[in-house]
Short mmCIF file of C-alpha atoms and ligand atoms in Angstrom, two decimals:
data_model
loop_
_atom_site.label_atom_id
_atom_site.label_comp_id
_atom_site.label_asym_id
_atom_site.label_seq_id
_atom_site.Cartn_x
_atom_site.Cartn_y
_atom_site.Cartn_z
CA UNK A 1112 120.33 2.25 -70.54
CA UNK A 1113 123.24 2.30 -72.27
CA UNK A 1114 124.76 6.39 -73.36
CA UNK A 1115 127.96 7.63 -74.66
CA UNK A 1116 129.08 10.48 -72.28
CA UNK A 1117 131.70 13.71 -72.19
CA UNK A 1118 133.56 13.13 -69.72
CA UNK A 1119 136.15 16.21 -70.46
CA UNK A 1120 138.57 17.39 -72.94
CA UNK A 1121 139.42 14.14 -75.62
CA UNK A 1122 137.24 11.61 -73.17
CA UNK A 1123 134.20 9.85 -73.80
CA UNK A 1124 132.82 7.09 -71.82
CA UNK A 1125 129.96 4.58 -72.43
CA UNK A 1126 127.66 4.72 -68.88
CA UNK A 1127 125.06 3.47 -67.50
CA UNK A 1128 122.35 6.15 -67.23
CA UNK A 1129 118.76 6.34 -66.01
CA UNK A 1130 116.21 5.86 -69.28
CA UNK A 1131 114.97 8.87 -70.03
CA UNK A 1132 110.74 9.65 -69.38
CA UNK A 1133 108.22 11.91 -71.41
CA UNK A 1134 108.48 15.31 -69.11
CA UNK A 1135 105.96 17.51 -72.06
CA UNK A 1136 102.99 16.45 -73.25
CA UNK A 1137 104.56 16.71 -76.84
CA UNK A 1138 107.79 14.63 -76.18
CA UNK A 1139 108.11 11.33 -77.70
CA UNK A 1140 111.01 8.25 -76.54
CA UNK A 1141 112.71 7.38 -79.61
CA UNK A 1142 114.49 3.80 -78.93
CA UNK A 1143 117.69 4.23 -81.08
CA UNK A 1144 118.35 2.22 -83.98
CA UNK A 1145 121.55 4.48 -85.77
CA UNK A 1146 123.63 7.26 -84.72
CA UNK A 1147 126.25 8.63 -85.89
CA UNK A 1148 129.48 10.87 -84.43
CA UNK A 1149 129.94 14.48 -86.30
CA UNK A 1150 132.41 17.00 -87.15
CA UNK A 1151 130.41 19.34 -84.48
CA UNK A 1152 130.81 16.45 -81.89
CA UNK A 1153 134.54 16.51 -82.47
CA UNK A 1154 134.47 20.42 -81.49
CA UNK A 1155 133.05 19.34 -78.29
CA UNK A 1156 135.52 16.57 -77.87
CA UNK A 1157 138.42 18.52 -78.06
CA UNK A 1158 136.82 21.02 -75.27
CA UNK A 1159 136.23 23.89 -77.77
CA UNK A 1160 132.47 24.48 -76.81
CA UNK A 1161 131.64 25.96 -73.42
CA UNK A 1162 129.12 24.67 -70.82
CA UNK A 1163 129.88 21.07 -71.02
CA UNK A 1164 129.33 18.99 -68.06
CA UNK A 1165 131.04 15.64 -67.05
CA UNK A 1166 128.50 13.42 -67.96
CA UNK A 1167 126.54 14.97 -70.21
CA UNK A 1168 125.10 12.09 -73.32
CA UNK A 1169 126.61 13.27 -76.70
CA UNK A 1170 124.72 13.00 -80.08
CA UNK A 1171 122.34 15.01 -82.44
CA UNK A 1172 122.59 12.19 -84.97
CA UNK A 1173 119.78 9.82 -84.44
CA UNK A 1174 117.22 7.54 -86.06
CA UNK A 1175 114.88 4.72 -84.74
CA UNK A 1176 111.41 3.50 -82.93
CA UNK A 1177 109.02 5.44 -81.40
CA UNK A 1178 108.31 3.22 -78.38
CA UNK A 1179 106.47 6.12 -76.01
CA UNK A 1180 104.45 9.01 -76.98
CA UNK A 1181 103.28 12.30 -75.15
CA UNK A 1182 99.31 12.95 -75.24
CA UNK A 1183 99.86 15.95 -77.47
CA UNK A 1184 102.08 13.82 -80.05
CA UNK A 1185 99.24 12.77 -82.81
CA UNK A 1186 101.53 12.81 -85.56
CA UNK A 1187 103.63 9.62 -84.29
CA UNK A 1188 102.52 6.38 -82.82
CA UNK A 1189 104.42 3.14 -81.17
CA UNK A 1190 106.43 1.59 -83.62
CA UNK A 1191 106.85 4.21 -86.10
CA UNK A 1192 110.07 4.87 -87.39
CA UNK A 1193 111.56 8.22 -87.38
CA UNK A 1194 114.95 10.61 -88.59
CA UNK A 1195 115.06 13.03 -85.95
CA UNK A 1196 116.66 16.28 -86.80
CA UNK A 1197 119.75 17.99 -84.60
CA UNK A 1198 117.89 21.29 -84.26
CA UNK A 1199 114.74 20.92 -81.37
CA UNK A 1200 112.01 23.52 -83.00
CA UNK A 1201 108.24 24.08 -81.21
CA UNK A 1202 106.87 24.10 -84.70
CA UNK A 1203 105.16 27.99 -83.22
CA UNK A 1204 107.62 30.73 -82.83
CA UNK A 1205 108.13 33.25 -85.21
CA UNK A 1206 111.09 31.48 -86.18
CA UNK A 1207 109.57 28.19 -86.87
CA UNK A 1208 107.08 30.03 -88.82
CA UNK A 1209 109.45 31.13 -90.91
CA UNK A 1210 111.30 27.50 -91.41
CA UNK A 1211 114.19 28.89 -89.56
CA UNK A 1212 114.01 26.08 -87.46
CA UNK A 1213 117.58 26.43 -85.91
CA UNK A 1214 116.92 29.59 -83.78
CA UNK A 1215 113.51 28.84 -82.66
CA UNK A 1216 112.67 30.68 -79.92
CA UNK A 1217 111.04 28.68 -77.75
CA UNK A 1218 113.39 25.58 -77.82
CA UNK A 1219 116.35 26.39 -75.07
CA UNK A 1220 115.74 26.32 -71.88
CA UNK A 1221 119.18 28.51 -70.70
CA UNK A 1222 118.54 31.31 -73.23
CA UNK A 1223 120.51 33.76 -71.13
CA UNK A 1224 123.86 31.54 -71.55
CA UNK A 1225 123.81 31.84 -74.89
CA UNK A 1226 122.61 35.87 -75.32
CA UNK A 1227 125.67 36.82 -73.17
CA UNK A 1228 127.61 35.31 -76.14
CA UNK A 1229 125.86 35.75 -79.15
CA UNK A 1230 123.10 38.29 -78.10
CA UNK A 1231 119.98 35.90 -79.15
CA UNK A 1232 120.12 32.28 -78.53
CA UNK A 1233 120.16 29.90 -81.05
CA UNK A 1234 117.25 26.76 -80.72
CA UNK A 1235 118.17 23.96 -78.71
CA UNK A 1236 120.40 20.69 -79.82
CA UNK A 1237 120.72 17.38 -78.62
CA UNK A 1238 123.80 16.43 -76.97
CA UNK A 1239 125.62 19.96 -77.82
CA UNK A 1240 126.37 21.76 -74.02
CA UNK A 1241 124.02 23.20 -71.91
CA UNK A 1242 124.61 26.73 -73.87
CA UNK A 1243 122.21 25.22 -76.43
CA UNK A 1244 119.92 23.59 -74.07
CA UNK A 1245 121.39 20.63 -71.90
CA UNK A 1246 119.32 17.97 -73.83
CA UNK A 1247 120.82 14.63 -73.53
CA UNK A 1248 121.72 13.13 -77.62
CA UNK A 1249 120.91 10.25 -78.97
CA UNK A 1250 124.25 8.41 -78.92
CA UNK A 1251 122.29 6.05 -76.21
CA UNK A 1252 119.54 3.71 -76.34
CA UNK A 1253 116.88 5.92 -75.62
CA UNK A 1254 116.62 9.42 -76.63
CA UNK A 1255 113.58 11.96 -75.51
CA UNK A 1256 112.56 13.88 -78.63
CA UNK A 1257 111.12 17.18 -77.22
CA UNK A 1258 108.44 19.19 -79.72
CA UNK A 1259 108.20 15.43 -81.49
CA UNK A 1260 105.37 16.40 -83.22
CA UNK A 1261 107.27 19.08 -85.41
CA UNK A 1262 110.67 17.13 -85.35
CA UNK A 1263 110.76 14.05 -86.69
CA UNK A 1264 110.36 12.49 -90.27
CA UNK A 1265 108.30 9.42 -90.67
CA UNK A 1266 110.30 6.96 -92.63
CA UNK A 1267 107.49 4.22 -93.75
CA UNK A 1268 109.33 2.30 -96.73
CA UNK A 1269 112.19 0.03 -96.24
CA UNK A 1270 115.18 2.62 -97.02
CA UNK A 1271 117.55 0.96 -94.93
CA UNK A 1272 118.84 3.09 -91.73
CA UNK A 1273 122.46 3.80 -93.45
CA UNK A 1274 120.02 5.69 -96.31
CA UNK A 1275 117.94 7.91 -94.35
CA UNK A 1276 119.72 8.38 -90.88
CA UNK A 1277 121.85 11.15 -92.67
CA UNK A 1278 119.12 13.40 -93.06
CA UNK A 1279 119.05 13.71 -89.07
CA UNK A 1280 122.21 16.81 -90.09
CA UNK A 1281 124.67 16.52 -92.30
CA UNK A 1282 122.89 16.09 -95.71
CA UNK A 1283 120.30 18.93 -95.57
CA UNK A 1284 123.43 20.49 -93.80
CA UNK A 1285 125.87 20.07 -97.08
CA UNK A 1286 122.27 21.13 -98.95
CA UNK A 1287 121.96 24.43 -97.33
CA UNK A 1288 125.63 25.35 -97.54
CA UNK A 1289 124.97 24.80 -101.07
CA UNK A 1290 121.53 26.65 -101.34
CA UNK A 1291 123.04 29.68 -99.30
CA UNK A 1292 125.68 30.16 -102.42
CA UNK A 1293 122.38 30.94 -104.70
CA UNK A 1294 123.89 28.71 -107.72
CA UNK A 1295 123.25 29.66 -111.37
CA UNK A 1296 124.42 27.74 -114.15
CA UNK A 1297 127.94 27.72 -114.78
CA UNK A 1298 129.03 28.47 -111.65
CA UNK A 1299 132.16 27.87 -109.96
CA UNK A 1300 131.72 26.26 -106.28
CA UNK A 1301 134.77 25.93 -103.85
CA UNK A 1302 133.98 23.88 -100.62
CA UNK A 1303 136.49 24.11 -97.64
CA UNK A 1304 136.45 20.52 -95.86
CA UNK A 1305 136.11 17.05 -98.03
CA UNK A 1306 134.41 15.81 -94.44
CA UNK A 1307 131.01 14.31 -94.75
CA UNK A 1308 129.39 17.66 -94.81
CA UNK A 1309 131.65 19.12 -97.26
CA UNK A 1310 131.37 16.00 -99.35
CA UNK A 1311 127.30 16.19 -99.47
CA UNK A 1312 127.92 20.13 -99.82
CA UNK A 1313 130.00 19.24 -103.11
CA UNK A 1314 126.83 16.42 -104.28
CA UNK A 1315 124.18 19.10 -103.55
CA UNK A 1316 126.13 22.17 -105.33
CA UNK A 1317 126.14 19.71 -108.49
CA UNK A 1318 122.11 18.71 -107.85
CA UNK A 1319 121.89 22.61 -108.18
CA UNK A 1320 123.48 23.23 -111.25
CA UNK A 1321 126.86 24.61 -110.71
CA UNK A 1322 129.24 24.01 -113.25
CA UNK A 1323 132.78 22.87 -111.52
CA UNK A 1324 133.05 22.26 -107.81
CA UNK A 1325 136.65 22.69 -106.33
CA UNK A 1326 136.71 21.02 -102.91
CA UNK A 1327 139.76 21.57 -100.83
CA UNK A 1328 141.31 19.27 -98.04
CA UNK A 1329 144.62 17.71 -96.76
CA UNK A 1330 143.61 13.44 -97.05
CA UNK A 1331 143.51 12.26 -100.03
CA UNK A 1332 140.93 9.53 -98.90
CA UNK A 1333 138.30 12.17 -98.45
CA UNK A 1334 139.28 13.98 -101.17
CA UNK A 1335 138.90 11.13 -103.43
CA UNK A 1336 135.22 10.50 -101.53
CA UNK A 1337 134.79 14.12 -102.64
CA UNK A 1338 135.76 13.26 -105.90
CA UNK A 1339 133.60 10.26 -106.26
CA UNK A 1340 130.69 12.99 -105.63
CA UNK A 1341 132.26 15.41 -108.72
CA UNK A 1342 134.34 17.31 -107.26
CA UNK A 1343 138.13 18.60 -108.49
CA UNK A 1344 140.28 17.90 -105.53
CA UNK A 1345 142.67 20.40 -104.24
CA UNK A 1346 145.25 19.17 -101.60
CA UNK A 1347 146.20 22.43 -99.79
CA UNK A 1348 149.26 20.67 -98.46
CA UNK A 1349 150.73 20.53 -101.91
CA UNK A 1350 149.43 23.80 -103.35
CA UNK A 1351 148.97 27.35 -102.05
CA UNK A 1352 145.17 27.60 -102.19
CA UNK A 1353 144.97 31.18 -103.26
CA UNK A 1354 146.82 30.56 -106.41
CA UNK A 1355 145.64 27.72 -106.76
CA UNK A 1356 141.45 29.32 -107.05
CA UNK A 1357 142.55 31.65 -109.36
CA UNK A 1358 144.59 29.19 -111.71
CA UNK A 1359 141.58 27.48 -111.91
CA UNK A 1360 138.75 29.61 -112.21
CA UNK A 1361 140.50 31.97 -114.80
CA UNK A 1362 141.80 34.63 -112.52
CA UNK A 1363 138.61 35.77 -111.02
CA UNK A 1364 137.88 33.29 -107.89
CA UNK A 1365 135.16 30.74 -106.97
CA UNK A 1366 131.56 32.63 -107.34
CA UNK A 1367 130.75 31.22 -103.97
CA UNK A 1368 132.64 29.79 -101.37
CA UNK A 1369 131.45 27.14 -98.74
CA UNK A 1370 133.40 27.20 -95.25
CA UNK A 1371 132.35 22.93 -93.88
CA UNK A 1372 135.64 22.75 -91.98
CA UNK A 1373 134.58 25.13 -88.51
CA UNK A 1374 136.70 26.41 -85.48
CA UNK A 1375 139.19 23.80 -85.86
CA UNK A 1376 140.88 24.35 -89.50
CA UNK A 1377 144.11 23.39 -89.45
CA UNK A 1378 147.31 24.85 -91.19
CA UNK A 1379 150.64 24.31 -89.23
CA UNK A 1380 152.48 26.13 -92.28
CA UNK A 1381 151.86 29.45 -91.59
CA UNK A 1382 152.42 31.95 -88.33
CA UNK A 1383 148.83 33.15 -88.29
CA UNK A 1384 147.88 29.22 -87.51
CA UNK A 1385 150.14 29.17 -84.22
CA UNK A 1386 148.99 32.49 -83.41
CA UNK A 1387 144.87 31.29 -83.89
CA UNK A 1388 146.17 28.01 -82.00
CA UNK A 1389 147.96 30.19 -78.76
CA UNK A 1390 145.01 32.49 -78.77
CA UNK A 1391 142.09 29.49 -78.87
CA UNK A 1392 143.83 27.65 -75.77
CA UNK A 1393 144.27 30.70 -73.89
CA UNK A 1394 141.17 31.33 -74.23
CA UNK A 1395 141.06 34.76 -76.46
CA UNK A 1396 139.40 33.55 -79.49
CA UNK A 1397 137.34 30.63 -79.56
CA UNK A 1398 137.66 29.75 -83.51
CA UNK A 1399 140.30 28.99 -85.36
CA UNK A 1400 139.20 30.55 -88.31
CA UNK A 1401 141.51 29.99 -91.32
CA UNK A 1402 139.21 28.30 -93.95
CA UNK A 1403 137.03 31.12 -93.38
CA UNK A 1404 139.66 33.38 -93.87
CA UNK A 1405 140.61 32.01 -96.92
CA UNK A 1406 137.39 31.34 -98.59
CA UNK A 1407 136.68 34.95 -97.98
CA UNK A 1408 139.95 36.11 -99.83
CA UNK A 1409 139.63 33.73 -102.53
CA UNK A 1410 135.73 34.34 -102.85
CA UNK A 1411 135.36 36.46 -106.55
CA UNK A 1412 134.01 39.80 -106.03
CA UNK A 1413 130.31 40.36 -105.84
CA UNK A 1414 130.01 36.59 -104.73
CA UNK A 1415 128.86 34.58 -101.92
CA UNK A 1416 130.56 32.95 -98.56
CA UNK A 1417 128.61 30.47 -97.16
CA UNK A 1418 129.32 29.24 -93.83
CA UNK A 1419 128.25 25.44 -92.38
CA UNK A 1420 131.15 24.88 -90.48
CA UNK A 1421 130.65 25.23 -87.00
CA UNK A 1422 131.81 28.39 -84.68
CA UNK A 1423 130.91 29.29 -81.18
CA UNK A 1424 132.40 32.58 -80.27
CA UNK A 1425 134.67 35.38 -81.38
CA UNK A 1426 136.76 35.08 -84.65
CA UNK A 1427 139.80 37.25 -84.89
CA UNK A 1428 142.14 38.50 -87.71
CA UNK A 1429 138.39 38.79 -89.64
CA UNK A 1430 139.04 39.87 -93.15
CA UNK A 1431 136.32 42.36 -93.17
CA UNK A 1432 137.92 44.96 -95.44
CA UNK A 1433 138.02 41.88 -98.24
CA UNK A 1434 134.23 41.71 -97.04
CA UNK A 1435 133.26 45.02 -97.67
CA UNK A 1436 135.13 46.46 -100.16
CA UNK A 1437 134.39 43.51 -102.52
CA UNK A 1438 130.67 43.60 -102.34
CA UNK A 1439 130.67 40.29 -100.81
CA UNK A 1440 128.05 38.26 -99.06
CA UNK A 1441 128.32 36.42 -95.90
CA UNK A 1442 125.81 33.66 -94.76
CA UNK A 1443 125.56 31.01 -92.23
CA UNK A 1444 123.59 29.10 -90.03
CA UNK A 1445 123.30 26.07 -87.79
CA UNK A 1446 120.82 24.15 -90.45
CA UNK A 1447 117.05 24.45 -90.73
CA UNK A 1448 116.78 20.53 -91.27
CA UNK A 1449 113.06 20.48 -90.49
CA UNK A 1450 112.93 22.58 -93.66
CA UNK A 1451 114.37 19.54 -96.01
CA UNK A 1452 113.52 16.69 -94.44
CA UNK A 1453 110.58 16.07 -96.99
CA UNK A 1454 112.36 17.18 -99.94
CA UNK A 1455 115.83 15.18 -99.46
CA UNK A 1456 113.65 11.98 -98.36
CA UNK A 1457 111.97 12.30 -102.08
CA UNK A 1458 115.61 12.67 -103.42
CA UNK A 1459 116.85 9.52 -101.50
CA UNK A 1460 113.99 7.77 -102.85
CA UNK A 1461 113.92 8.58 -106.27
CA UNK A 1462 117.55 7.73 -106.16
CA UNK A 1463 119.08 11.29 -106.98
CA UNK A 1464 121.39 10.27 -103.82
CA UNK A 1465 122.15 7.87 -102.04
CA UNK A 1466 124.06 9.26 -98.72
CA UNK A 1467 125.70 6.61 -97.26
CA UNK A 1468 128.62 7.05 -99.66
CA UNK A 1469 130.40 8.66 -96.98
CA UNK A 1470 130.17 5.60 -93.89
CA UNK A 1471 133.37 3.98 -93.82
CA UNK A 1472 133.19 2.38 -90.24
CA UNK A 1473 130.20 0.51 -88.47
CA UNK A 1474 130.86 -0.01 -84.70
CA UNK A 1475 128.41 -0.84 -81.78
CA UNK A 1476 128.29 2.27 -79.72
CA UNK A 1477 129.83 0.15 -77.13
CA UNK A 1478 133.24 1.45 -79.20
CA UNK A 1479 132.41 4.82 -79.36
CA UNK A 1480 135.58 5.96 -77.36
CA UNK A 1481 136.89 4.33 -79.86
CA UNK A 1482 135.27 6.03 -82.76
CA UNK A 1483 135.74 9.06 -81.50
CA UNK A 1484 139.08 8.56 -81.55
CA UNK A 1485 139.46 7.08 -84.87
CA UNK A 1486 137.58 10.12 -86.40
CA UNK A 1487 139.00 12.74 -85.00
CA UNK A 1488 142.95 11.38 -86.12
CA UNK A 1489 141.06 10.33 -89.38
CA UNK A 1490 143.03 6.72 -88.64
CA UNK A 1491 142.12 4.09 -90.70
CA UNK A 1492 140.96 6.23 -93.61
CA UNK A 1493 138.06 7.29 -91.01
CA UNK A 1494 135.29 9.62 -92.89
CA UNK A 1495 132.32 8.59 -91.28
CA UNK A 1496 131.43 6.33 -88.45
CA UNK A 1497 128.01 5.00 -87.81
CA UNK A 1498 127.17 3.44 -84.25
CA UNK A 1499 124.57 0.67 -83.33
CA UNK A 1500 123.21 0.19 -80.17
P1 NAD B 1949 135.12 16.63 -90.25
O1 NAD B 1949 135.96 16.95 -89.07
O2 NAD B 1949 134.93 15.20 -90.61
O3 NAD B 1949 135.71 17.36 -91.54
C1 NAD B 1949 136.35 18.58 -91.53
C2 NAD B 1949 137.37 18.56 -92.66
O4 NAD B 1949 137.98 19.85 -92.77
C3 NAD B 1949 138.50 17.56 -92.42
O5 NAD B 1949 138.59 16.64 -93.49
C4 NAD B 1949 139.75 18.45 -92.34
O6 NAD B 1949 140.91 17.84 -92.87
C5 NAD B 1949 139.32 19.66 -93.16
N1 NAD B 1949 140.11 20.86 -92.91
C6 NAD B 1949 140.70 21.25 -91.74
N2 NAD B 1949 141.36 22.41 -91.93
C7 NAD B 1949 141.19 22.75 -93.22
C8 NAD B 1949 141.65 23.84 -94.04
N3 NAD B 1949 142.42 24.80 -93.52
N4 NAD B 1949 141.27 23.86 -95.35
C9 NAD B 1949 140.49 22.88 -95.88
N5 NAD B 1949 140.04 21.82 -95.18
C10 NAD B 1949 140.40 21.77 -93.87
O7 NAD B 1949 133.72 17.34 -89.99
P2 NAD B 1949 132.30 17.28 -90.74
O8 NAD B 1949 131.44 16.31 -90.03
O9 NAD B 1949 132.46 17.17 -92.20
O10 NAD B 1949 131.77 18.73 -90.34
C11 NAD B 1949 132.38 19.89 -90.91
C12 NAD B 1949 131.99 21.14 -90.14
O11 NAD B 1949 130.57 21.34 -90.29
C13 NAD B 1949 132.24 21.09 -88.64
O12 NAD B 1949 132.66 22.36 -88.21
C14 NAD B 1949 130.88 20.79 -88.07
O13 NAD B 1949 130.75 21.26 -86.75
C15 NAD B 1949 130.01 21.58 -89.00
N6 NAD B 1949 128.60 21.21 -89.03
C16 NAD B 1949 127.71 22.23 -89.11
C17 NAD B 1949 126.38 21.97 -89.20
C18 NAD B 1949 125.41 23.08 -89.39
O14 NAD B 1949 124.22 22.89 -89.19
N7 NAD B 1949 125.84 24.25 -89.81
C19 NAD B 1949 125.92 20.65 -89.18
C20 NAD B 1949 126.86 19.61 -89.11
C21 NAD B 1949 128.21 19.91 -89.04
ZN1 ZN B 1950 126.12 16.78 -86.78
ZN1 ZN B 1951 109.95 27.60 -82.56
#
């Protein structure tokens, strides 16, 4: 079959791979229908994540027919069609138990990799180094869906793929970035990052009930997708986004602020960017962390800081006096999407949202180099690109 592969820093390739085979009694062969390329594979792209391998099949965003099934599967049959989500979860552990789906405990198969960095390991992903498992993605023909009878979502109405594939990440993703910030009415949200997860985290903050949501970026073509989901655009190239919070929110600061932009945040106006940028390429911090930073100092005290953007390693310049002596809270978390799968299907349905808002290119995944490319320069107006095999 047909896969789109890492083939090193800024290099993708489409290959020729061997299809992959049921290995566990509960894995399933998903024949791919709609994938999509994410902010997270960009951090891989650009060689921030460790333990990549030349070769190694990309993608954790993946819908389409069940064409095999493991004897243990009895939840799926031939021909149904499935979302699968990023997070692989056994469904068992005492993680899964508790829905947090994203560090089950069962799910990676090189553990120790990841405890030498982060002391536990995380659950496994598709397509996301061999830190977090070595599963091939589904940016291929074929994907194997491990645990496939906790996993996937049945889709068995005719939602069309560019409706539902979404809730494979990035829509319960923008959900729980919004559901970490525990909104009340009247509320004041700001979201770091008018990407596609910062976009749904603006839609879902406003299906909660907050009041205003401020959502921060440099394009004005996202921010105006952003603003097409409610949100008051602020363009940080024009303003200093400090000021700008507290302007707006009547001297006080955002109740709770969402971090969707991650380890690459960008901000070539001030010193402490070049010195994150020095330090990530030599190695002695992994993040760039200055949406973080900021959405911690502009965070009002007492409130929230909610963190979906993505981070591997060591942060440094960490504002944890602001933390502490402001009474703030910090959460984060690779999403739980096995958690909202049912409940954001009934939303698409009912017609609360409709996700693909944020697709503006279609390519075959023959063009994936491509696509890569075009998303991670944001050419073309790029906000969202959605491959077909
Ligand atoms: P994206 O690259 O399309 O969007 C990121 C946006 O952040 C861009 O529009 C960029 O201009 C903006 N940005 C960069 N620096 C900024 C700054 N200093 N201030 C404000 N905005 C800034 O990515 P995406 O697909 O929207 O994903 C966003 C993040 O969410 C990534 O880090 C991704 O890895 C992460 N993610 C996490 C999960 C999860 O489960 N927690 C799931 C999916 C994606
Ligand atoms: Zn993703
Ligand atoms: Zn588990």
């Amino acid at each position: 079959m047909k896969a789109n592969c890492w083939m090193g820093r800024n290099t993708v390739q489409v290959r020729e791979v061997p299809d992959p085979a049921i290995l566990n009694s509960r894995d399933a062969i998903v024949r791919v229908t709609s994938t999509a390329i994410c902010g997270s594979d960009l951090h891989l792209y650009g060689g921030h994540v460790p333990t990549m391998k030349k070769g190694d099949i990309l993608g954790h965003e993946f819908m389409g027919e069940v064409v095999e099934v493991g004897p243990k599967v009895s939840t799926l049959k031939i021909g149904d069609r499935v979302v699968v989500p990023f997070p692989i979860a056994c469904g068992n552990c005492f993680a899964c138990e508790h829905g947090l789906y994203s560090v089950c405990e069962n799910s990676n198969p090189n553990a120790g990799l990841a405890e030498k960095l982060m002391g536990h390991t995380p659950s496994g992903i598709f397509g996301y180094s061999h830190m977090l498992g070595g599963y091939p993605g589904g940016q291929a023909e074929y994907a194997r869906v491990p645990f496939a009878d906790v996993g996937p979502i049945k889709i068995e109405d005719d939602l069309p793929d560019e409706k539902v594939l979404f809730l494979s990440d990035i829509l319960p993703t923008g959900w729980m970035g919004a559901e970490m910030c525990d909104i009340k009415p009247g509320d004041i949200i700001a979201v770091w990052g008018a990407g596609p997860v910062g976009q749904f985290a603006v839609a879902s903050a406003y299906l909660m009930g907050a009041e205003r949501v401020i959502c921060i970026d440099r394009f004005p073509s996202r921010l105006r997708i952003a603003e097409r989901a409610g949100a008051e655009p602020l363009n940080y190239e024009e303003a200093d986004v400090l000021d700008a919070l507290l302007d707006m929110t009547a001297g006080r600061g955002p109740d709770a602020c969402i971090d969707a932009v991650g380890m690459e945040a960008h901000h070539p106006t001030t010193a402490m960017y070049a010195y994150d940028r020095v330090k990530q390429a030599t190695r002695l911090e992994t993040e760039r962390p200055h949406a973080l930073r900021e959405a911690i100092m502009a965070c009002r005290n007492g409130g929230i800081v909610s963190v979906i953007g993505a981070y591997g390693g060591l942060v440094d310049k960490f504002p944890m006096g602001s933390l502490m002596n402001r009474s703030l809270t910090l959460r984060g978390g690779q999403c739980h999407v096995q958690r909202y799968l049912k409940p954001l299907l009934g939303k698409i349905r009912d017609g609360d949202i409709d996700p693909s808002f944020v697709i503006t290119h279609r390519m075959r995944l023959q063009d994936a180099p491509r696509g890569y490319e075009m998303f991670k320069n944001k050419q073309d107006d790029c906000n969202k690109v959605v491959l077909t095999p």
